[in-house]
């Protein structure tokens, strides 16, 4: 049995910025309400000619450089997204072509905001079995194109971005490895966050457009409660599985949806708030991209260092949730 280590990380946020003040001009909201209820101050949005794989490519090239690798070193691509370039072919295959590393397996993974933790877990299994040695996991979203800028409850939350990890087989004596991943899903709560149209259930039609069913819809308060419950539970699971105490964990990197959710998760399982990595103020919820982006930012600003225990946790539409504990 092999172990995997994070060899490199990278992220990319589009240049265009949408502030709370910009949103005040679009819907009945205020900067103060958004900051107090979510912690978000601004979010990045892709340019009209940018697609999701463009963002992913930029994050990937940074992660490869950080790992001291080239696209030819990769032997698998896992692209975590719910807002890919198109339904078919997969964004993973489009990215593979852009990277120029033909023939390796490449696939999309759909677990909404938990996508990156799911992707990390899948990659870890492939490396543990010895089948693969060097895997790209990229979380990338252009979610603003699926948000109704007339719905004040959703449009204030989301932004675009991409983050990537390069996972590789660790040497036998390397202790900086992924220690465990824990995933779960509760399909019975699927109606809390949906994008109703565009699938086989409701293909695009004039009626879909008229009713705005090509935009995300959510029950915010219910999501909030379930997010806190499930993230706290999967974090607890990770610590118990590894027999590691909270005091040994240097940083918790949760899905960046809302600062109040992150704060409540920390409270729920007794984790110090000052050790929670939050960059939600500068990017909002970028779905599957939030964890690798937040991780990379905290690394670059010196908070996250090699050798530390880091706990990642996410929840998303589905409802899905997961945690990953690693010694970085
Ligand atoms: N500006 C001003 N007022 C608003 C806004 C807004 N943008 N949005 C809602 N309100 C109003 C509501 O209409 C409500 O008014 P009412 O009391 O007259 O009915 C009032 O503010 C309070 O609404 P609540 O729902 O109680 O506000 P809450 O404190 O729960 O915050 C929020 C709402 C921010 C949506 C919060 O519930 C939340 O963050 N939920 C989780 C959302 C989320 O993470 N979604 C994505 C999950 S899945 C994934 O990440 C892909």
mmCIF file of C-alpha atoms and ligand atoms in Angstrom:
data_model
loop_
_atom_site.group_PDB
_atom_site.id
_atom_site.type_symbol
_atom_site.label_atom_id
_atom_site.label_comp_id
_atom_site.label_asym_id
_atom_site.label_seq_id
_atom_site.Cartn_x
_atom_site.Cartn_y
_atom_site.Cartn_z
ATOM 1 C CA UNK A 1 0.000 0.000 0.000
ATOM 2 C CA UNK A 2 1.334 3.440 -0.990
ATOM 3 C CA UNK A 3 0.551 6.880 0.470
ATOM 4 C CA UNK A 4 0.042 10.154 -1.362
ATOM 5 C CA UNK A 5 1.449 13.599 -0.690
ATOM 6 C CA UNK A 6 0.514 17.055 -1.904
ATOM 7 C CA UNK A 7 3.402 17.962 -4.189
ATOM 8 C CA UNK A 8 2.134 21.377 -5.301
ATOM 9 C CA UNK A 9 -0.773 23.807 -5.079
ATOM 10 C CA UNK A 10 -1.982 26.748 -7.167
ATOM 11 C CA UNK A 11 -4.986 28.959 -7.710
ATOM 12 C CA UNK A 12 -6.387 31.530 -10.081
ATOM 13 C CA UNK A 13 -9.127 34.113 -9.591
ATOM 14 C CA UNK A 14 -10.437 36.117 -12.574
ATOM 15 C CA UNK A 15 -9.456 39.775 -12.738
ATOM 16 C CA UNK A 16 -12.920 41.339 -12.786
ATOM 17 C CA UNK A 17 -14.298 42.093 -9.319
ATOM 18 C CA UNK A 18 -17.925 42.452 -8.244
ATOM 19 C CA UNK A 19 -18.204 44.250 -4.899
ATOM 20 C CA UNK A 20 -21.118 44.390 -2.481
ATOM 21 C CA UNK A 21 -21.590 47.993 -3.620
ATOM 22 C CA UNK A 22 -21.950 46.804 -7.234
ATOM 23 C CA UNK A 23 -24.666 44.379 -6.039
ATOM 24 C CA UNK A 24 -26.472 47.205 -4.223
ATOM 25 C CA UNK A 25 -27.138 48.610 -7.692
ATOM 26 C CA UNK A 26 -28.604 45.299 -8.962
ATOM 27 C CA UNK A 27 -30.821 44.041 -6.096
ATOM 28 C CA UNK A 28 -32.395 45.267 -2.869
ATOM 29 C CA UNK A 29 -29.420 44.649 -0.572
ATOM 30 C CA UNK A 30 -26.665 46.488 1.283
ATOM 31 C CA UNK A 31 -22.948 46.030 1.790
ATOM 32 C CA UNK A 32 -23.578 45.932 5.528
ATOM 33 C CA UNK A 33 -26.207 43.138 5.282
ATOM 34 C CA UNK A 34 -23.944 40.995 3.090
ATOM 35 C CA UNK A 35 -20.892 41.476 5.308
ATOM 36 C CA UNK A 36 -22.789 40.816 8.539
ATOM 37 C CA UNK A 37 -24.667 37.728 7.265
ATOM 38 C CA UNK A 38 -21.890 36.149 5.177
ATOM 39 C CA UNK A 39 -18.512 37.893 5.667
ATOM 40 C CA UNK A 40 -18.287 38.416 1.897
ATOM 41 C CA UNK A 41 -16.998 41.785 0.612
ATOM 42 C CA UNK A 42 -16.313 41.036 -3.040
ATOM 43 C CA UNK A 43 -16.146 38.195 -5.531
ATOM 44 C CA UNK A 44 -14.250 37.606 -8.784
ATOM 45 C CA UNK A 45 -16.175 37.006 -11.994
ATOM 46 C CA UNK A 46 -14.885 35.564 -15.255
ATOM 47 C CA UNK A 47 -14.649 37.767 -18.349
ATOM 48 C CA UNK A 48 -17.225 37.122 -21.097
ATOM 49 C CA UNK A 49 -14.664 35.254 -23.202
ATOM 50 C CA UNK A 50 -13.340 33.098 -20.320
ATOM 51 C CA UNK A 51 -14.535 29.507 -19.799
ATOM 52 C CA UNK A 52 -14.119 27.244 -16.787
ATOM 53 C CA UNK A 53 -11.200 25.298 -18.269
ATOM 54 C CA UNK A 54 -9.315 28.597 -18.826
ATOM 55 C CA UNK A 55 -9.428 29.244 -15.080
ATOM 56 C CA UNK A 56 -8.518 25.621 -14.368
ATOM 57 C CA UNK A 57 -5.555 25.771 -16.758
ATOM 58 C CA UNK A 58 -4.090 28.809 -14.990
ATOM 59 C CA UNK A 59 -4.461 27.217 -11.540
ATOM 60 C CA UNK A 60 -3.023 23.928 -12.821
ATOM 61 C CA UNK A 61 0.075 25.512 -14.365
ATOM 62 C CA UNK A 62 0.807 27.253 -11.051
ATOM 63 C CA UNK A 63 0.363 24.006 -9.110
ATOM 64 C CA UNK A 64 2.617 22.129 -11.562
ATOM 65 C CA UNK A 65 5.296 24.809 -11.257
ATOM 66 C CA UNK A 66 5.021 24.660 -7.456
ATOM 67 C CA UNK A 67 5.483 20.874 -7.605
ATOM 68 C CA UNK A 68 8.433 21.205 -10.006
ATOM 69 C CA UNK A 69 6.552 19.188 -12.621
ATOM 70 C CA UNK A 70 5.278 19.504 -16.185
ATOM 71 C CA UNK A 71 1.964 18.323 -17.696
ATOM 72 C CA UNK A 72 3.794 15.245 -18.989
ATOM 73 C CA UNK A 73 4.367 14.070 -15.405
ATOM 74 C CA UNK A 74 0.605 13.737 -14.826
ATOM 75 C CA UNK A 75 -1.037 10.331 -15.194
ATOM 76 C CA UNK A 76 -4.641 11.330 -14.376
ATOM 77 C CA UNK A 77 -6.854 14.443 -14.354
ATOM 78 C CA UNK A 78 -9.824 14.816 -11.992
ATOM 79 C CA UNK A 79 -11.821 17.959 -12.735
ATOM 80 C CA UNK A 80 -14.243 18.868 -9.941
ATOM 81 C CA UNK A 81 -16.997 21.171 -11.172
ATOM 82 C CA UNK A 82 -20.717 21.696 -11.609
ATOM 83 C CA UNK A 83 -20.213 24.537 -14.083
ATOM 84 C CA UNK A 84 -17.993 22.976 -16.741
ATOM 85 C CA UNK A 85 -17.502 24.398 -20.229
ATOM 86 C CA UNK A 86 -20.337 22.206 -21.550
ATOM 87 C CA UNK A 87 -22.111 18.950 -20.637
ATOM 88 C CA UNK A 88 -20.090 16.910 -23.128
ATOM 89 C CA UNK A 89 -17.193 16.393 -23.632
ATOM 90 C CA UNK A 90 -16.033 16.685 -20.052
ATOM 91 C CA UNK A 91 -14.037 19.687 -18.899
ATOM 92 C CA UNK A 92 -11.322 17.247 -17.842
ATOM 93 C CA UNK A 93 -10.840 16.222 -21.491
ATOM 94 C CA UNK A 94 -10.833 19.849 -22.640
ATOM 95 C CA UNK A 95 -8.221 20.669 -19.991
ATOM 96 C CA UNK A 96 -6.160 17.653 -20.968
ATOM 97 C CA UNK A 97 -6.033 18.940 -24.540
ATOM 98 C CA UNK A 98 -5.059 22.444 -23.325
ATOM 99 C CA UNK A 99 -2.282 20.936 -21.195
ATOM 100 C CA UNK A 100 -1.104 18.781 -24.081
ATOM 101 C CA UNK A 101 -0.843 15.585 -22.036
ATOM 102 C CA UNK A 102 -2.753 13.167 -24.223
ATOM 103 C CA UNK A 103 -3.998 9.682 -23.406
ATOM 104 C CA UNK A 104 -4.018 9.805 -19.603
ATOM 105 C CA UNK A 105 -7.452 9.215 -18.042
ATOM 106 C CA UNK A 106 -9.417 12.409 -17.424
ATOM 107 C CA UNK A 107 -12.891 12.808 -15.970
ATOM 108 C CA UNK A 108 -15.220 15.298 -14.327
ATOM 109 C CA UNK A 109 -16.443 14.791 -10.792
ATOM 110 C CA UNK A 110 -19.765 16.300 -9.738
ATOM 111 C CA UNK A 111 -20.261 16.757 -5.996
ATOM 112 C CA UNK A 112 -20.929 20.525 -6.057
ATOM 113 C CA UNK A 113 -19.049 22.376 -3.314
ATOM 114 C CA UNK A 114 -17.734 19.111 -1.860
ATOM 115 C CA UNK A 115 -16.252 18.261 -5.256
ATOM 116 C CA UNK A 116 -12.649 18.994 -4.361
ATOM 117 C CA UNK A 117 -12.631 16.857 -1.205
ATOM 118 C CA UNK A 118 -14.334 14.066 -3.162
ATOM 119 C CA UNK A 119 -11.704 14.448 -5.919
ATOM 120 C CA UNK A 120 -8.866 14.372 -3.413
ATOM 121 C CA UNK A 121 -10.270 11.183 -1.918
ATOM 122 C CA UNK A 122 -10.608 9.493 -5.332
ATOM 123 C CA UNK A 123 -7.068 10.502 -6.307
ATOM 124 C CA UNK A 124 -5.741 9.245 -2.977
ATOM 125 C CA UNK A 125 -7.298 5.808 -3.612
ATOM 126 C CA UNK A 126 -5.707 5.563 -7.084
ATOM 127 C CA UNK A 127 -2.297 6.405 -5.639
ATOM 128 C CA UNK A 128 -2.657 4.088 -2.634
ATOM 129 C CA UNK A 129 -3.323 1.092 -4.881
ATOM 130 C CA UNK A 130 -0.217 1.830 -6.929
ATOM 131 C CA UNK A 131 -2.199 2.323 -10.159
ATOM 132 C CA UNK A 132 -1.233 5.986 -10.512
ATOM 133 C CA UNK A 133 1.672 8.145 -9.374
ATOM 134 C CA UNK A 134 0.853 11.762 -10.129
ATOM 135 C CA UNK A 135 -2.692 13.119 -10.287
ATOM 136 C CA UNK A 136 -4.075 16.587 -10.935
ATOM 137 C CA UNK A 137 -7.171 17.476 -8.908
ATOM 138 C CA UNK A 138 -8.598 20.794 -9.988
ATOM 139 C CA UNK A 139 -11.718 22.515 -8.679
ATOM 140 C CA UNK A 140 -12.940 25.229 -11.043
ATOM 141 C CA UNK A 141 -16.233 27.038 -11.450
ATOM 142 C CA UNK A 142 -17.800 29.881 -13.376
ATOM 143 C CA UNK A 143 -20.868 29.864 -11.213
ATOM 144 C CA UNK A 144 -21.908 33.471 -11.832
ATOM 145 C CA UNK A 145 -23.378 32.363 -15.192
ATOM 146 C CA UNK A 146 -25.882 30.154 -13.319
ATOM 147 C CA UNK A 147 -26.913 32.782 -10.788
ATOM 148 C CA UNK A 148 -29.988 34.973 -11.121
ATOM 149 C CA UNK A 149 -28.937 38.582 -10.525
ATOM 150 C CA UNK A 150 -32.548 39.355 -9.605
ATOM 151 C CA UNK A 151 -32.505 36.921 -6.647
ATOM 152 C CA UNK A 152 -30.872 38.752 -3.757
ATOM 153 C CA UNK A 153 -30.518 35.655 -1.597
ATOM 154 C CA UNK A 154 -28.288 33.769 -4.046
ATOM 155 C CA UNK A 155 -26.561 36.381 -6.200
ATOM 156 C CA UNK A 156 -24.635 37.894 -3.297
ATOM 157 C CA UNK A 157 -22.986 34.583 -2.404
ATOM 158 C CA UNK A 158 -21.156 33.279 -5.449
ATOM 159 C CA UNK A 159 -17.976 34.010 -7.383
ATOM 160 C CA UNK A 160 -15.721 32.317 -9.936
ATOM 161 C CA UNK A 161 -12.293 30.749 -9.465
ATOM 162 C CA UNK A 162 -10.044 27.714 -9.698
ATOM 163 C CA UNK A 163 -7.650 25.875 -7.413
ATOM 164 C CA UNK A 164 -5.460 22.842 -8.033
ATOM 165 C CA UNK A 165 -3.436 20.246 -6.127
ATOM 166 C CA UNK A 166 -0.860 17.896 -7.594
ATOM 167 C CA UNK A 167 -0.976 14.644 -5.655
ATOM 168 C CA UNK A 168 1.908 12.203 -5.996
ATOM 169 C CA UNK A 169 3.042 8.907 -4.534
ATOM 170 C CA UNK A 170 5.029 9.596 -1.355
ATOM 171 C CA UNK A 171 8.338 7.961 -0.516
ATOM 172 C CA UNK A 172 7.989 5.214 2.086
ATOM 173 C CA UNK A 173 9.689 7.318 4.777
ATOM 174 C CA UNK A 174 7.700 10.491 3.983
ATOM 175 C CA UNK A 175 5.351 11.427 6.835
ATOM 176 C CA UNK A 176 3.797 14.412 5.006
ATOM 177 C CA UNK A 177 0.922 12.439 3.504
ATOM 178 C CA UNK A 178 -2.848 12.324 3.248
ATOM 179 C CA UNK A 179 -3.887 10.525 6.412
ATOM 180 C CA UNK A 180 -7.555 9.942 5.676
ATOM 181 C CA UNK A 181 -10.615 11.102 3.775
ATOM 182 C CA UNK A 182 -14.232 10.695 4.847
ATOM 183 C CA UNK A 183 -17.100 11.267 2.420
ATOM 184 C CA UNK A 184 -20.866 11.197 2.792
ATOM 185 C CA UNK A 185 -24.035 12.145 0.922
ATOM 186 C CA UNK A 186 -27.663 12.673 1.902
ATOM 187 C CA UNK A 187 -29.718 12.561 -1.279
ATOM 188 C CA UNK A 188 -32.925 13.070 0.698
ATOM 189 C CA UNK A 189 -31.825 16.695 1.198
ATOM 190 C CA UNK A 190 -31.210 17.253 -2.513
ATOM 191 C CA UNK A 191 -33.942 19.855 -2.888
ATOM 192 C CA UNK A 192 -32.130 22.364 -0.673
ATOM 193 C CA UNK A 193 -29.867 23.518 -3.492
ATOM 194 C CA UNK A 194 -30.753 22.826 -7.120
ATOM 195 C CA UNK A 195 -30.204 23.906 -10.693
ATOM 196 C CA UNK A 196 -33.560 22.687 -12.051
ATOM 197 C CA UNK A 197 -33.093 22.740 -15.827
ATOM 198 C CA UNK A 198 -30.576 21.579 -18.408
ATOM 199 C CA UNK A 199 -30.665 17.847 -17.589
ATOM 200 C CA UNK A 200 -32.817 15.004 -18.887
ATOM 201 C CA UNK A 201 -35.555 15.848 -16.362
ATOM 202 C CA UNK A 202 -36.074 19.318 -17.736
ATOM 203 C CA UNK A 203 -34.250 20.047 -21.003
ATOM 204 C CA UNK A 204 -33.862 23.674 -22.069
ATOM 205 C CA UNK A 205 -36.978 25.274 -23.523
ATOM 206 C CA UNK A 206 -38.488 28.702 -23.791
ATOM 207 C CA UNK A 207 -40.553 27.896 -20.692
ATOM 208 C CA UNK A 208 -37.377 27.092 -18.716
ATOM 209 C CA UNK A 209 -35.903 30.449 -19.684
ATOM 210 C CA UNK A 210 -39.116 32.323 -18.891
ATOM 211 C CA UNK A 211 -39.282 30.729 -15.420
ATOM 212 C CA UNK A 212 -35.565 31.228 -14.758
ATOM 213 C CA UNK A 213 -35.058 27.511 -14.153
ATOM 214 C CA UNK A 214 -31.569 27.680 -15.640
ATOM 215 C CA UNK A 215 -30.446 29.448 -12.437
ATOM 216 C CA UNK A 216 -29.570 27.971 -9.041
ATOM 217 C CA UNK A 217 -32.231 27.916 -6.325
ATOM 218 C CA UNK A 218 -31.636 27.323 -2.641
ATOM 219 C CA UNK A 219 -33.184 27.164 0.788
ATOM 220 C CA UNK A 220 -30.477 29.153 2.556
ATOM 221 C CA UNK A 221 -31.448 28.676 6.183
ATOM 222 C CA UNK A 222 -31.836 24.899 5.823
ATOM 223 C CA UNK A 223 -28.490 24.642 4.036
ATOM 224 C CA UNK A 224 -26.869 26.641 6.805
ATOM 225 C CA UNK A 225 -28.079 24.241 9.521
ATOM 226 C CA UNK A 226 -27.152 21.099 7.617
ATOM 227 C CA UNK A 227 -23.775 22.482 6.591
ATOM 228 C CA UNK A 228 -22.779 23.035 10.196
ATOM 229 C CA UNK A 229 -24.082 19.631 11.284
ATOM 230 C CA UNK A 230 -22.375 17.613 8.528
ATOM 231 C CA UNK A 231 -19.038 19.446 8.429
ATOM 232 C CA UNK A 232 -18.657 19.194 12.204
ATOM 233 C CA UNK A 233 -19.473 15.455 11.987
ATOM 234 C CA UNK A 234 -16.985 14.628 9.211
ATOM 235 C CA UNK A 235 -14.261 16.641 10.963
ATOM 236 C CA UNK A 236 -14.883 14.686 14.152
ATOM 237 C CA UNK A 237 -14.743 11.458 12.135
ATOM 238 C CA UNK A 238 -11.324 12.440 10.716
ATOM 239 C CA UNK A 239 -9.844 13.220 14.116
ATOM 240 C CA UNK A 240 -11.195 10.062 15.751
ATOM 241 C CA UNK A 241 -10.057 7.862 12.860
ATOM 242 C CA UNK A 242 -6.500 9.172 13.140
ATOM 243 C CA UNK A 243 -6.515 9.494 16.956
ATOM 244 C CA UNK A 244 -5.441 13.098 16.596
ATOM 245 C CA UNK A 245 -6.479 15.838 19.025
ATOM 246 C CA UNK A 246 -7.835 19.214 17.947
ATOM 247 C CA UNK A 247 -4.783 20.912 19.478
ATOM 248 C CA UNK A 248 -2.524 19.046 17.022
ATOM 249 C CA UNK A 249 -4.316 20.482 13.976
ATOM 250 C CA UNK A 250 -2.702 23.724 12.808
ATOM 251 C CA UNK A 251 -5.409 24.844 10.390
ATOM 252 C CA UNK A 252 -8.966 24.014 9.457
ATOM 253 C CA UNK A 253 -9.664 24.861 5.806
ATOM 254 C CA UNK A 254 -13.450 24.654 5.379
ATOM 255 C CA UNK A 255 -15.545 25.219 2.274
ATOM 256 C CA UNK A 256 -15.802 28.992 1.971
ATOM 257 C CA UNK A 257 -19.538 29.620 1.717
ATOM 258 C CA UNK A 258 -20.224 31.967 4.591
ATOM 259 C CA UNK A 259 -18.000 33.040 7.504
ATOM 260 C CA UNK A 260 -20.857 32.403 9.956
ATOM 261 C CA UNK A 261 -21.047 28.764 8.807
ATOM 262 C CA UNK A 262 -17.286 28.311 9.278
ATOM 263 C CA UNK A 263 -17.461 29.932 12.707
ATOM 264 C CA UNK A 264 -20.370 27.675 13.719
ATOM 265 C CA UNK A 265 -18.529 24.537 12.534
ATOM 266 C CA UNK A 266 -15.516 25.514 14.657
ATOM 267 C CA UNK A 267 -17.769 26.157 17.661
ATOM 268 C CA UNK A 268 -19.633 22.901 17.118
ATOM 269 C CA UNK A 269 -16.561 20.751 17.534
ATOM 270 C CA UNK A 270 -14.543 22.999 19.795
ATOM 271 C CA UNK A 271 -11.972 24.191 17.263
ATOM 272 C CA UNK A 272 -10.333 27.631 17.839
ATOM 273 C CA UNK A 273 -11.756 30.190 15.399
ATOM 274 C CA UNK A 274 -8.382 31.856 14.917
ATOM 275 C CA UNK A 275 -7.106 28.643 13.314
ATOM 276 C CA UNK A 276 -9.858 28.601 10.680
ATOM 277 C CA UNK A 277 -8.613 29.724 7.253
ATOM 278 C CA UNK A 278 -11.150 32.139 5.783
ATOM 279 C CA UNK A 279 -10.735 34.074 2.548
ATOM 280 C CA UNK A 280 -14.476 34.247 1.887
ATOM 281 C CA UNK A 281 -14.376 38.048 2.194
ATOM 282 C CA UNK A 282 -12.370 38.315 -1.005
ATOM 283 C CA UNK A 283 -13.979 35.709 -3.235
ATOM 284 C CA UNK A 284 -17.375 34.547 -1.960
ATOM 285 C CA UNK A 285 -18.443 30.967 -2.605
ATOM 286 C CA UNK A 286 -16.573 29.534 -5.598
ATOM 287 C CA UNK A 287 -18.059 26.044 -5.041
ATOM 288 C CA UNK A 288 -15.540 23.235 -5.754
ATOM 289 C CA UNK A 289 -12.714 25.782 -5.992
ATOM 290 C CA UNK A 290 -12.939 27.259 -2.486
ATOM 291 C CA UNK A 291 -10.789 24.753 -0.605
ATOM 292 C CA UNK A 292 -7.770 24.617 -2.939
ATOM 293 C CA UNK A 293 -7.912 28.412 -3.384
ATOM 294 C CA UNK A 294 -8.092 29.074 0.371
ATOM 295 C CA UNK A 295 -5.375 26.484 1.029
ATOM 296 C CA UNK A 296 -3.041 28.000 -1.574
ATOM 297 C CA UNK A 297 -3.639 31.550 -0.337
ATOM 298 C CA UNK A 298 -2.903 30.531 3.259
ATOM 299 C CA UNK A 299 0.237 28.774 2.078
ATOM 300 C CA UNK A 300 1.466 31.738 0.099
ATOM 301 C CA UNK A 301 0.848 34.146 3.005
ATOM 302 C CA UNK A 302 2.844 31.850 5.332
ATOM 303 C CA UNK A 303 0.053 30.460 7.513
ATOM 304 C CA UNK A 304 0.149 26.907 6.163
ATOM 305 C CA UNK A 305 3.584 25.290 6.341
ATOM 306 C CA UNK A 306 5.068 21.900 5.501
ATOM 307 C CA UNK A 307 4.754 19.385 8.331
ATOM 308 C CA UNK A 308 1.550 20.831 9.803
ATOM 309 C CA UNK A 309 -1.644 18.824 10.285
ATOM 310 C CA UNK A 310 -4.338 20.438 8.112
ATOM 311 C CA UNK A 311 -7.998 19.482 8.145
ATOM 312 C CA UNK A 312 -10.096 20.179 5.037
ATOM 313 C CA UNK A 313 -13.879 19.977 5.111
ATOM 314 C CA UNK A 314 -16.673 20.719 2.683
ATOM 315 C CA UNK A 315 -20.410 20.465 2.140
ATOM 316 C CA UNK A 316 -22.379 21.074 -1.012
ATOM 317 C CA UNK A 317 -25.488 20.423 -3.029
ATOM 318 C CA UNK A 318 -26.585 16.812 -2.906
ATOM 319 C CA UNK A 319 -26.241 17.196 0.007
ATOM 320 C CA UNK A 320 -22.647 16.040 -0.068
ATOM 321 C CA UNK A 321 -19.946 16.477 2.551
ATOM 322 C CA UNK A 322 -16.432 15.352 3.257
ATOM 323 C CA UNK A 323 -13.225 15.838 5.196
ATOM 324 C CA UNK A 324 -9.575 15.169 4.506
ATOM 325 C CA UNK A 325 -6.821 15.168 7.092
ATOM 326 C CA UNK A 326 -3.292 15.594 5.857
ATOM 327 C CA UNK A 327 0.144 16.276 7.189
ATOM 328 C CA UNK A 328 1.277 18.817 4.624
HETATM 329 N N1 LIG B 1 -29.983 41.526 1.302
HETATM 330 C C1 LIG B 1 -30.852 41.948 2.240
HETATM 331 N N2 LIG B 1 -31.751 41.127 2.813
HETATM 332 C C2 LIG B 1 -31.761 39.838 2.419
HETATM 333 C C3 LIG B 1 -30.884 39.345 1.440
HETATM 334 C C4 LIG B 1 -29.977 40.266 0.863
HETATM 335 N N3 LIG B 1 -29.083 39.879 -0.067
HETATM 336 N N4 LIG B 1 -31.126 38.023 1.273
HETATM 337 C C5 LIG B 1 -32.132 37.696 2.114
HETATM 338 N N5 LIG B 1 -32.517 38.796 2.799
HETATM 339 C C6 LIG B 1 -33.563 38.912 3.806
HETATM 340 C C7 LIG B 1 -34.559 37.763 3.765
HETATM 341 O O1 LIG B 1 -35.535 38.011 2.801
HETATM 342 C C8 LIG B 1 -35.116 37.775 5.180
HETATM 343 O O2 LIG B 1 -36.095 38.763 5.245
HETATM 344 P P1 LIG B 1 -37.429 38.529 6.149
HETATM 345 O O3 LIG B 1 -36.928 38.335 7.545
HETATM 346 O O4 LIG B 1 -38.186 39.775 5.921
HETATM 347 O O5 LIG B 1 -38.057 37.276 5.597
HETATM 348 C C9 LIG B 1 -33.929 38.263 6.027
HETATM 349 O O6 LIG B 1 -32.985 38.829 5.105
HETATM 350 C C10 LIG B 1 -33.229 37.170 6.831
HETATM 351 O O7 LIG B 1 -33.150 36.007 6.037
HETATM 352 P P2 LIG B 1 -32.480 34.710 6.593
HETATM 353 O O8 LIG B 1 -32.681 33.625 5.581
HETATM 354 O O9 LIG B 1 -32.872 34.426 7.989
HETATM 355 O O10 LIG B 1 -30.938 35.149 6.624
HETATM 356 P P3 LIG B 1 -29.728 34.291 7.092
HETATM 357 O O11 LIG B 1 -29.114 34.912 8.267
HETATM 358 O O12 LIG B 1 -30.028 32.824 7.148
HETATM 359 O O13 LIG B 1 -28.722 34.512 5.866
HETATM 360 C C11 LIG B 1 -27.965 33.348 3.926
HETATM 361 C C12 LIG B 1 -29.101 34.118 4.573
HETATM 362 C C13 LIG B 1 -26.773 34.296 3.809
HETATM 363 C C14 LIG B 1 -28.402 32.873 2.557
HETATM 364 C C15 LIG B 1 -27.570 32.145 4.836
HETATM 365 O O14 LIG B 1 -28.742 31.410 5.187
HETATM 366 C C16 LIG B 1 -26.597 31.215 4.177
HETATM 367 O O15 LIG B 1 -25.458 31.566 3.942
HETATM 368 N N6 LIG B 1 -27.004 29.971 3.891
HETATM 369 C C17 LIG B 1 -26.155 29.001 3.213
HETATM 370 C C18 LIG B 1 -26.141 29.299 1.739
HETATM 371 C C19 LIG B 1 -25.117 28.469 1.006
HETATM 372 O O16 LIG B 1 -24.074 28.169 1.513
HETATM 373 N N7 LIG B 1 -25.475 28.086 -0.223
HETATM 374 C C20 LIG B 1 -24.660 27.273 -1.059
HETATM 375 C C21 LIG B 1 -24.574 25.924 -0.443
HETATM 376 S S1 LIG B 1 -24.177 24.606 -1.476
HETATM 377 C C22 LIG B 1 -22.827 25.103 -2.203
HETATM 378 O O17 LIG B 1 -21.998 25.697 -1.546
HETATM 379 C C23 LIG B 1 -22.773 24.910 -3.650
#
